Amino acid sequence: MNISLCTITFRHHLISLGEIAAWAQSNDFQGIELWGAHARNLAQQPDRNADWLDTFGLKVPMISDYLPLDGDPETLRHKTVELCRLARRWRTRKIRTFAGNCGSLSVSDEERQRIVERLKEICAITAGYGIQLLAETHPKTLADTASSTLRLIEEVAHPAFAINFDTLHVWEGGDDPIVVHRQMKPHIRHYHLKNIHDRSDLSVFEPANVYAAAGRRDGMTPLFEGTVDYVGFLLEIAGDGQPDASLEWFGNDCLDILRRDRRQLRRVIEGREPVRRTVNF
């Protein structure tokens, strides 16, 4: 597996991309997933690009952003083109967005169709750049459950459309990640890996809390100390060639947690050492 860390982890830190890259290189990461806001700000530094990141032996597997599917169509097209150009600068063929901002059970048929049409339109744009658009499995979007996500894939029906499989959020939607993975595998291009202490803590991942510097971090756990069984899931996907995955950590002590998770993840994949998990059923 190719494992990346996410620059969104460092959204409240005074740390440069160069420092992040050097640390990632020394801790066995293969890539850095760029948050869209960071990718745009780095446009002011022309020497920061894919060639520069190559010197660390790293790549950008994906730029993760939030395209305004509910907004003005011209603004959406403009932002999509901008994101595709940033993706080219970092030599990545994947950009991630959310499939709207309303859950599948709350959206009207007309609104769902409108989001589907917008996704088709921007897939046509990304395809022109040789880039795939990944919708993330995420609550309060049209990819909030397995059934709605599979339906969305059929509705968009575009070769540039794919899925960023956020394992925790698949579980949050009430589905078994391993079962869903087997159903969705042909359409998955990236994985997000994170965990939670208990289902009652899921609100810590709501955007308003995540992005707040003083937001609550209780309940966020290292990958192998939460309620989702990542040992089983990683063994499920490890044989699929060289899949791209990111450790998505939003909590405190980020360098220590990422270092430990990366080390344990490698041991699970290589079958060298069992991981002791503390779970809540």
Coordinates of C-alpha atoms in Angstrom, one line a residue:
M1 CA 0.0 0.0 0.0
N2 CA 1.0 3.6 -0.6
I3 CA 0.4 5.5 2.6
S4 CA 0.1 9.3 2.8
L5 CA -0.5 11.8 5.5
C6 CA -2.9 14.7 5.0
T7 CA -1.9 18.3 5.3
I8 CA -5.3 19.0 6.9
T9 CA -3.8 17.4 10.0
F10 CA -1.6 20.5 10.3
R11 CA -4.4 23.0 9.7
H12 CA -3.7 24.7 13.2
H13 CA 0.1 24.3 13.2
L14 CA 2.9 26.6 12.4
I15 CA 4.8 24.1 10.2
S16 CA 5.9 24.4 6.6
L17 CA 5.3 21.9 3.8
G18 CA 9.1 21.3 3.8
E19 CA 9.1 20.3 7.4
I20 CA 6.1 18.0 6.8
A21 CA 7.8 16.4 3.8
A22 CA 11.0 15.8 5.6
W23 CA 9.1 14.2 8.5
A24 CA 7.0 12.1 6.2
Q25 CA 10.1 10.8 4.4
S26 CA 11.7 9.8 7.6
N27 CA 8.6 7.9 8.8
D28 CA 8.0 5.7 5.8
F29 CA 5.1 7.7 4.2
Q30 CA 4.9 7.5 0.4
G31 CA 2.9 10.7 -0.1
I32 CA 1.2 13.8 1.1
E33 CA -2.5 14.4 0.4
L34 CA -2.9 18.1 -0.1
W35 CA -5.9 20.0 1.4
G36 CA -7.3 22.2 -1.3
A37 CA -6.8 25.4 0.8
H38 CA -3.2 24.5 1.2
A39 CA -2.7 23.7 -2.5
R40 CA -4.2 27.2 -3.4
N41 CA -2.0 29.0 -0.9
L42 CA 1.1 27.1 -2.2
A43 CA 0.5 28.6 -5.6
Q44 CA 2.2 31.7 -4.2
Q45 CA 5.4 29.6 -4.0
P46 CA 6.3 28.5 -7.5
D47 CA 9.3 26.4 -6.3
R48 CA 6.9 24.1 -4.3
N49 CA 5.7 21.6 -6.9
A50 CA 5.8 17.9 -7.8
D51 CA 9.5 18.1 -8.9
W52 CA 10.4 19.6 -5.5
L53 CA 8.4 16.9 -3.6
D54 CA 10.2 14.3 -5.7
T55 CA 13.4 15.2 -3.9
F56 CA 11.9 13.7 -0.7
G57 CA 10.8 10.6 -2.6
L58 CA 7.1 11.6 -2.1
K59 CA 4.1 12.2 -4.3
V60 CA 0.7 13.9 -4.0
P61 CA -1.8 11.1 -4.5
M62 CA -4.8 13.5 -4.3
I63 CA -6.0 17.0 -3.7
S64 CA -9.0 17.1 -1.3
D65 CA -11.3 20.0 -1.7
Y66 CA -15.0 21.0 -1.6
L67 CA -16.4 22.0 -5.0
P68 CA -19.5 24.1 -4.7
L69 CA -22.0 21.8 -6.3
D70 CA -24.9 23.8 -4.8
G71 CA -23.6 27.2 -6.0
D72 CA -23.5 29.2 -9.2
P73 CA -22.7 26.9 -12.2
E74 CA -20.0 29.3 -13.6
T75 CA -18.3 29.5 -10.3
L76 CA -18.3 25.7 -10.1
R77 CA -16.7 25.4 -13.5
H78 CA -14.1 28.0 -12.6
K79 CA -13.2 26.3 -9.4
T80 CA -13.0 22.9 -11.0
V81 CA -10.6 24.2 -13.7
E82 CA -8.5 25.9 -11.0
L83 CA -8.3 22.7 -9.0
C84 CA -7.4 20.7 -12.1
R85 CA -4.5 23.1 -12.8
L86 CA -3.3 22.7 -9.3
A87 CA -3.5 18.9 -9.6
R88 CA -1.3 19.1 -12.7
R89 CA 1.2 21.2 -10.9
W90 CA 1.5 18.4 -8.3
R91 CA 1.2 15.6 -10.9
T92 CA -1.8 14.0 -9.3
R93 CA -4.7 12.5 -11.2
K94 CA -7.2 12.6 -8.4
I95 CA -9.3 15.4 -6.8
R96 CA -11.8 14.8 -4.1
T97 CA -15.0 16.5 -3.3
F98 CA -18.3 15.9 -1.4
A99 CA -21.5 14.9 -3.3
G100 CA -23.5 17.9 -2.1
N101 CA -24.3 18.9 1.4
C102 CA -27.5 17.1 2.1
G103 CA -28.1 13.5 3.1
S104 CA -29.6 11.0 0.8
L105 CA -32.7 10.6 3.0
S106 CA -33.3 14.4 3.2
V107 CA -32.7 15.4 -0.4
S108 CA -35.6 15.7 -2.9
D109 CA -35.6 13.8 -6.2
E110 CA -35.1 17.1 -8.0
E111 CA -32.2 18.2 -5.8
R112 CA -30.5 14.8 -6.2
Q113 CA -30.8 15.0 -10.0
R114 CA -29.3 18.5 -9.9
I115 CA -26.3 17.3 -8.0
V116 CA -25.9 14.3 -10.3
E117 CA -25.9 16.7 -13.3
R118 CA -23.4 18.9 -11.7
L119 CA -21.1 16.0 -11.0
K120 CA -21.4 14.9 -14.7
E121 CA -20.5 18.4 -15.8
I122 CA -17.4 18.7 -13.7
C123 CA -16.3 15.1 -14.6
A124 CA -16.3 16.2 -18.2
I125 CA -13.9 19.0 -17.1
T126 CA -11.6 16.8 -15.1
A127 CA -11.5 14.2 -17.8
G128 CA -10.2 16.8 -20.2
Y129 CA -7.2 17.2 -17.8
G130 CA -6.8 13.5 -17.4
I131 CA -8.0 13.7 -13.8
Q132 CA -10.6 11.7 -11.9
L133 CA -13.2 13.2 -9.6
L134 CA -13.6 11.3 -6.4
A135 CA -16.7 11.6 -4.3
E136 CA -16.0 10.8 -0.6
T137 CA -18.3 8.5 1.4
H138 CA -19.4 11.0 4.0
P139 CA -22.5 11.8 6.1
K140 CA -24.9 14.6 5.0
T141 CA -24.0 13.9 1.3
L142 CA -25.4 11.7 -1.4
A143 CA -22.6 9.2 -0.5
D144 CA -23.7 8.8 3.1
T145 CA -24.8 5.1 2.8
A146 CA -23.6 2.2 0.6
S147 CA -26.9 2.0 -1.3
S148 CA -27.0 5.7 -2.0
T149 CA -23.3 5.7 -3.1
L150 CA -23.8 2.8 -5.4
R151 CA -26.8 4.5 -6.9
L152 CA -24.8 7.7 -7.4
I153 CA -22.1 5.8 -9.3
E154 CA -24.8 4.5 -11.6
E155 CA -26.5 7.9 -12.0
V156 CA -23.3 9.8 -12.8
A157 CA -22.1 7.0 -15.1
H158 CA -18.9 8.8 -16.1
P159 CA -15.5 7.1 -16.5
A160 CA -13.8 10.0 -14.6
F161 CA -16.1 9.5 -11.6
A162 CA -14.8 7.4 -8.7
I163 CA -15.0 7.0 -5.0
N164 CA -12.8 8.0 -2.0
F165 CA -13.6 5.3 0.4
D166 CA -13.7 6.8 3.9
T167 CA -13.8 3.6 5.9
L168 CA -15.1 5.1 9.2
H169 CA -17.9 7.0 7.4
V170 CA -19.0 3.8 5.6
W171 CA -19.3 2.2 9.0
E172 CA -21.0 5.3 10.3
G173 CA -23.6 4.9 7.6
G174 CA -24.6 1.6 9.1
D175 CA -22.7 -0.7 6.6
D176 CA -20.0 -3.2 7.0
P177 CA -16.8 -1.7 5.4
I178 CA -15.6 -5.1 4.1
V179 CA -18.9 -6.0 2.5
V180 CA -19.2 -2.6 0.9
H181 CA -15.7 -2.6 -0.3
R182 CA -16.3 -5.8 -2.2
Q183 CA -19.4 -4.2 -3.8
M184 CA -17.7 -0.9 -4.6
K185 CA -14.1 -2.1 -5.3
P186 CA -14.1 -1.4 -9.1
H187 CA -14.9 2.3 -8.4
I188 CA -12.6 3.0 -5.4
R189 CA -9.5 5.0 -6.1
H190 CA -8.4 6.1 -2.7
Y191 CA -9.0 5.3 1.0
H192 CA -9.2 7.5 4.1
L193 CA -8.3 5.7 7.3
K194 CA -9.3 7.0 10.8
N195 CA -11.1 5.7 13.8
I196 CA -13.3 6.6 16.7
H197 CA -13.7 5.5 20.3
D198 CA -17.4 5.0 20.2
R199 CA -20.4 5.7 17.9
S200 CA -21.6 8.3 20.3
D201 CA -18.4 10.3 19.6
L202 CA -19.0 10.7 15.8
S203 CA -20.0 14.3 16.1
V204 CA -16.3 15.2 16.6
F205 CA -15.9 14.7 12.8
E206 CA -18.5 17.3 11.9
P207 CA -16.8 20.0 9.9
A208 CA -17.6 22.9 12.3
N209 CA -15.9 21.0 15.0
V210 CA -12.9 19.7 13.0
Y211 CA -12.0 23.1 11.6
A212 CA -12.4 25.0 14.9
A213 CA -9.0 25.4 16.6
A214 CA -10.7 25.0 20.0
G215 CA -12.9 22.1 18.7
R216 CA -13.4 18.9 20.7
R217 CA -10.9 16.1 20.0
D218 CA -12.2 13.6 22.6
G219 CA -13.2 10.3 21.0
M220 CA -10.7 10.5 18.1
T221 CA -8.4 7.5 18.5
P222 CA -5.3 6.0 16.9
L223 CA -6.2 3.7 14.0
F224 CA -6.0 0.4 15.9
E225 CA -7.5 1.6 19.2
G226 CA -11.0 2.4 18.1
T227 CA -14.3 0.6 17.4
V228 CA -13.8 0.0 13.7
D229 CA -11.8 -3.2 13.0
Y230 CA -9.0 -2.0 10.8
V231 CA -6.9 -5.2 11.1
G232 CA -9.6 -7.1 9.1
F233 CA -10.2 -4.2 6.7
L234 CA -6.5 -3.7 5.9
L235 CA -6.0 -7.3 5.3
E236 CA -9.0 -7.2 2.9
I237 CA -7.5 -4.4 0.8
A238 CA -3.8 -5.2 1.1
G239 CA -3.8 -7.7 -1.7
D240 CA -5.2 -5.2 -4.2
G241 CA -1.9 -4.3 -5.9
Q242 CA -0.7 -0.9 -4.5
P243 CA -3.8 1.0 -3.3
D244 CA -3.5 4.6 -2.2
A245 CA -4.6 5.4 1.3
S246 CA -4.2 8.3 3.7
L247 CA -4.0 8.4 7.5
E248 CA -6.5 11.1 8.2
W249 CA -5.8 12.4 11.7
F250 CA -7.6 15.4 13.1
G251 CA -6.6 15.2 16.8
N252 CA -3.8 16.3 19.0
D253 CA -0.2 14.9 19.2
C254 CA -0.3 14.4 15.5
L255 CA 3.3 13.5 14.8
D256 CA 3.3 10.9 17.6
I257 CA 0.0 9.4 16.5
L258 CA 0.9 9.3 12.8
R259 CA 4.2 7.7 13.5
R260 CA 2.7 5.0 15.7
D261 CA -0.2 4.3 13.3
R262 CA 2.2 4.1 10.3
R263 CA 4.4 1.6 12.1
Q264 CA 1.5 -0.6 13.2
L265 CA -0.1 -0.4 9.8
R266 CA 3.1 -1.7 8.2
R267 CA 3.2 -4.6 10.7
V268 CA -0.4 -5.5 10.0
I269 CA 0.2 -5.5 6.2
E270 CA 3.4 -7.5 6.4
G271 CA 1.9 -9.9 9.0
R272 CA 4.9 -9.5 11.3
E273 CA 3.1 -8.6 14.5
P274 CA -0.5 -8.7 15.7
V275 CA -2.0 -5.4 16.8
R276 CA -3.7 -5.3 20.2
R277 CA -7.0 -3.4 19.7
T278 CA -9.2 -1.9 22.3
V279 CA -12.7 -1.8 20.9
N280 CA -16.1 -0.9 22.1
F281 CA -18.9 -3.1 20.8

